[in-house]
Structures are given as C-alpha cells and as structure tokens.
PDB file of C-alpha atoms in Angstrom:
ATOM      1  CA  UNK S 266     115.573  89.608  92.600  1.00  0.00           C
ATOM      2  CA  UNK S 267     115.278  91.437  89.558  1.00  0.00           C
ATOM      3  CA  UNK S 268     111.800  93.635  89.749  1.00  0.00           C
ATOM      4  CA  UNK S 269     110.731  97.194  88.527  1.00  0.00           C
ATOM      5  CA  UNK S 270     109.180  99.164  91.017  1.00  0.00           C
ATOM      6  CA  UNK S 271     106.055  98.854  90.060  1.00  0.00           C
ATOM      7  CA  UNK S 272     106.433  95.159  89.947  1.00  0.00           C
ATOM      8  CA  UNK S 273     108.141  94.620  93.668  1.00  0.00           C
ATOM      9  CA  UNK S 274     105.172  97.118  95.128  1.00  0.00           C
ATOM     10  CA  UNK S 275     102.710  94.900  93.234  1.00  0.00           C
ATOM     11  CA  UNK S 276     105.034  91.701  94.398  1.00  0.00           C
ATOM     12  CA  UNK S 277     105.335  93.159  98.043  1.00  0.00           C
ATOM     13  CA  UNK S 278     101.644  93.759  98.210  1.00  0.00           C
ATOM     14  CA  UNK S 279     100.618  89.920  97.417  1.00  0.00           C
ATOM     15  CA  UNK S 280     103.068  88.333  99.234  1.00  0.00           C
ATOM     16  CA  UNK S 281     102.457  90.432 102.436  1.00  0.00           C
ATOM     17  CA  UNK S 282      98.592  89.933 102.072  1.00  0.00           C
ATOM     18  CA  UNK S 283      99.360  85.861 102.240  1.00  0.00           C
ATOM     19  CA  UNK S 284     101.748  85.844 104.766  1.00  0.00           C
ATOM     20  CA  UNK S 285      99.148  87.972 106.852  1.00  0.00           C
ATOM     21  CA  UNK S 286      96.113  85.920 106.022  1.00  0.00           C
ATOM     22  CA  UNK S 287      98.038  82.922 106.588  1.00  0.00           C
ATOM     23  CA  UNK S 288      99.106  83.985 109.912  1.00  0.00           C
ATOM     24  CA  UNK S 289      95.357  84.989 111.090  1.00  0.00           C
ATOM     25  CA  UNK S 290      94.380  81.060 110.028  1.00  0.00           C
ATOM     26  CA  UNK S 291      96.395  79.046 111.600  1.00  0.00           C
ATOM     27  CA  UNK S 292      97.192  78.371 114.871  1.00  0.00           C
ATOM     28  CA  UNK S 293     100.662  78.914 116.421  1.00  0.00           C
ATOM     29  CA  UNK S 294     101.660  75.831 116.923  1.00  0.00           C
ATOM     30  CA  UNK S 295     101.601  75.420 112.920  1.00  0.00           C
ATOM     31  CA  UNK S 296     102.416  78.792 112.072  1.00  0.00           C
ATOM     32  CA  UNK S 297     106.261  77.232 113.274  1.00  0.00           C
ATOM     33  CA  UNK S 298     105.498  73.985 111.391  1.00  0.00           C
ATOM     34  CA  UNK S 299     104.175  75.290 108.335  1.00  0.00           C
ATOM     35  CA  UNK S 300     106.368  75.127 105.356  1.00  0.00           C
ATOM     36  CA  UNK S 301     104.681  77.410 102.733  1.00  0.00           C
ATOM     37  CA  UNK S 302     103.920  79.883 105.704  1.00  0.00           C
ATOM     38  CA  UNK S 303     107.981  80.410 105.936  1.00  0.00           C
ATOM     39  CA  UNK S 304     108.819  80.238 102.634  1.00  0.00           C
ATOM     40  CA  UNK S 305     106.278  83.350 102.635  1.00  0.00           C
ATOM     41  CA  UNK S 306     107.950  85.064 105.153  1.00  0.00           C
ATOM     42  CA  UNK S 307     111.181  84.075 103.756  1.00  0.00           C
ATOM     43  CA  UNK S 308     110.032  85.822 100.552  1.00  0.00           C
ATOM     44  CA  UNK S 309     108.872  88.821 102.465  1.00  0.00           C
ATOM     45  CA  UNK S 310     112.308  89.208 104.436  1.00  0.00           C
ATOM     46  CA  UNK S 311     113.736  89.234 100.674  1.00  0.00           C
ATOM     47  CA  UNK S 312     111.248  91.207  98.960  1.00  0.00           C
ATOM     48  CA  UNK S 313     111.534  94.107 101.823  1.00  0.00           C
ATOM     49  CA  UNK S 314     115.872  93.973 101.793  1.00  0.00           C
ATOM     50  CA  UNK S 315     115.937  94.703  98.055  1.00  0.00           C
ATOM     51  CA  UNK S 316     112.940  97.407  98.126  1.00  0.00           C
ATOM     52  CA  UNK S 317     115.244  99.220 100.764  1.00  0.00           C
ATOM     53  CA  UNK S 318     117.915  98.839  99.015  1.00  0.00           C
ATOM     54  CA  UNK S 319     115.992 100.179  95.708  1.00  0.00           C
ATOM     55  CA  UNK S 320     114.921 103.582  97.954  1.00  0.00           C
ATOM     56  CA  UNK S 321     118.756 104.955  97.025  1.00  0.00           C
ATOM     57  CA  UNK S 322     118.124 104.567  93.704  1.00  0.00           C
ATOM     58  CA  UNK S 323     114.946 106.060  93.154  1.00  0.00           C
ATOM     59  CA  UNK S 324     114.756 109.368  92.610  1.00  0.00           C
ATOM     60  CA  UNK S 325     110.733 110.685  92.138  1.00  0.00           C
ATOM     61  CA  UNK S 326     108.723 111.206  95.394  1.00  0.00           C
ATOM     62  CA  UNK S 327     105.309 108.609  93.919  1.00  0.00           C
ATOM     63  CA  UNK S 328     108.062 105.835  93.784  1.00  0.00           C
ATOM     64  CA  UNK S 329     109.840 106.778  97.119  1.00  0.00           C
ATOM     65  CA  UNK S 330     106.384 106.991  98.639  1.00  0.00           C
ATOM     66  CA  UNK S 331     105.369 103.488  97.337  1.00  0.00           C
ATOM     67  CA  UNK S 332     108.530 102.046  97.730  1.00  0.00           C
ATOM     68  CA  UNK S 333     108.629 102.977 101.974  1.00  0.00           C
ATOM     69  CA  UNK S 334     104.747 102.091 102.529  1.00  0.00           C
ATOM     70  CA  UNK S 335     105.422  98.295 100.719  1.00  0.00           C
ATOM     71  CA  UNK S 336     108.916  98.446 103.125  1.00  0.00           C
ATOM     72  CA  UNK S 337     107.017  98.972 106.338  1.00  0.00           C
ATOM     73  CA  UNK S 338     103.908  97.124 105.536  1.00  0.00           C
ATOM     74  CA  UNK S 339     106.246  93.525 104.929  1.00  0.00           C
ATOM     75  CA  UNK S 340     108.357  94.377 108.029  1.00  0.00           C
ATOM     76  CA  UNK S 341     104.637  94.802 109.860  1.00  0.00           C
ATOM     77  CA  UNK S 342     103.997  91.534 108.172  1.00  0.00           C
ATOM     78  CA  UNK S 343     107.294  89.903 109.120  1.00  0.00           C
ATOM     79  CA  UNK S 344     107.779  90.870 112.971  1.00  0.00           C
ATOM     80  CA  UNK S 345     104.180  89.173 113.368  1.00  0.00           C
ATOM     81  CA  UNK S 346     105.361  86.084 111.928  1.00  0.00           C
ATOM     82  CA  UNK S 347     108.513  86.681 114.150  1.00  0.00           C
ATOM     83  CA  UNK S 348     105.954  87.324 116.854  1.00  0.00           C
ATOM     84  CA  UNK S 349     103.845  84.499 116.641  1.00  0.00           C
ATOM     85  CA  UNK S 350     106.883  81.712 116.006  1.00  0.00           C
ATOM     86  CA  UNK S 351     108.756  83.621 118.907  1.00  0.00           C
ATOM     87  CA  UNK S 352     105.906  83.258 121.393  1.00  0.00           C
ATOM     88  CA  UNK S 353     105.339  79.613 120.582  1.00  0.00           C
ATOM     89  CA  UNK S 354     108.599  78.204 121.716  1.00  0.00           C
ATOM     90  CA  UNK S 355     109.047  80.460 124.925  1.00  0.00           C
ATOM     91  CA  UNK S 356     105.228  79.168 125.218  1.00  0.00           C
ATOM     92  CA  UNK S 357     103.765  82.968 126.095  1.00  0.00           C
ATOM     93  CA  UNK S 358     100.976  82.185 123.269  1.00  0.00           C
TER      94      UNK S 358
END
C-alpha cells in the first residue's frame, strides 16, 4: 500500500463503511461464507496496519487526529467481523 494520508483516511473511510453495512445485511451464517465480505475485512486489517504504521511518521496534530480516528474506526469494524464469524462456529449467534 502506497496512499497519502488523505487518501488512506478517504480509503479507510469507504472500506470500513462496506464492511459495516455488509455485516448489518447478512446473516451470520454467510457473513463466514461470503467472499467479498472477507476480502473487505481483509482490506480493512491492511488498510488499519499501514495507517498505524504511518502515525510515526506524521508529524502535524489534523493528520495524527485523522490518522487514529480511521485506525480505531476499522479495528471497530474488524473485531465485529471477528465477532460475528467467531460466534458462528462456536454457534453462540
């Protein structure tokens, strides 16, 4: 990944807004199943490990503060998925 800031915030946002609405549309059972669903969160695991990696090297508090709120909103995003897929082979859904 190869993103300005401005771009993985912007990036981070859409990907973490379909991986959520996803997840509130389907059922659990298919939230396991579905491809595109974990290639989302599979982009969201990657998108949130370089943006926290990118919070060393940014150095002005508007790009720090963007940076961290698009880091915790995809790991919000991500330990639902987590959640969900978890839940559904232990069978506690």
């Amino acid at each position: 990944l190869n993103f300005s800031i401005e771009e993985a915030v912007d990036k981070a946002s859409q990907s973490g807004s379909f991986l959520a609405e996803m997840l509130q549309m389907l059922e659990p059972k298919q939230v396991k199943m579905n491809e595109t669903i974990r290639d989302a969160y599979n982009e969201c695991v990657k998108l949130k490990e370089y943006m926290s990696e990118k919070l060393w090297a940014v150095s002005d508090n508007d790009g720090i503060a963007s940076l961290q709120a698009s880091v915790e909103s995809l790991q919000s995003v991500c330990q639902q998925y987590e959640q969900i897929k978890d839940a559904d082979e232990v069978g506690d859904w």
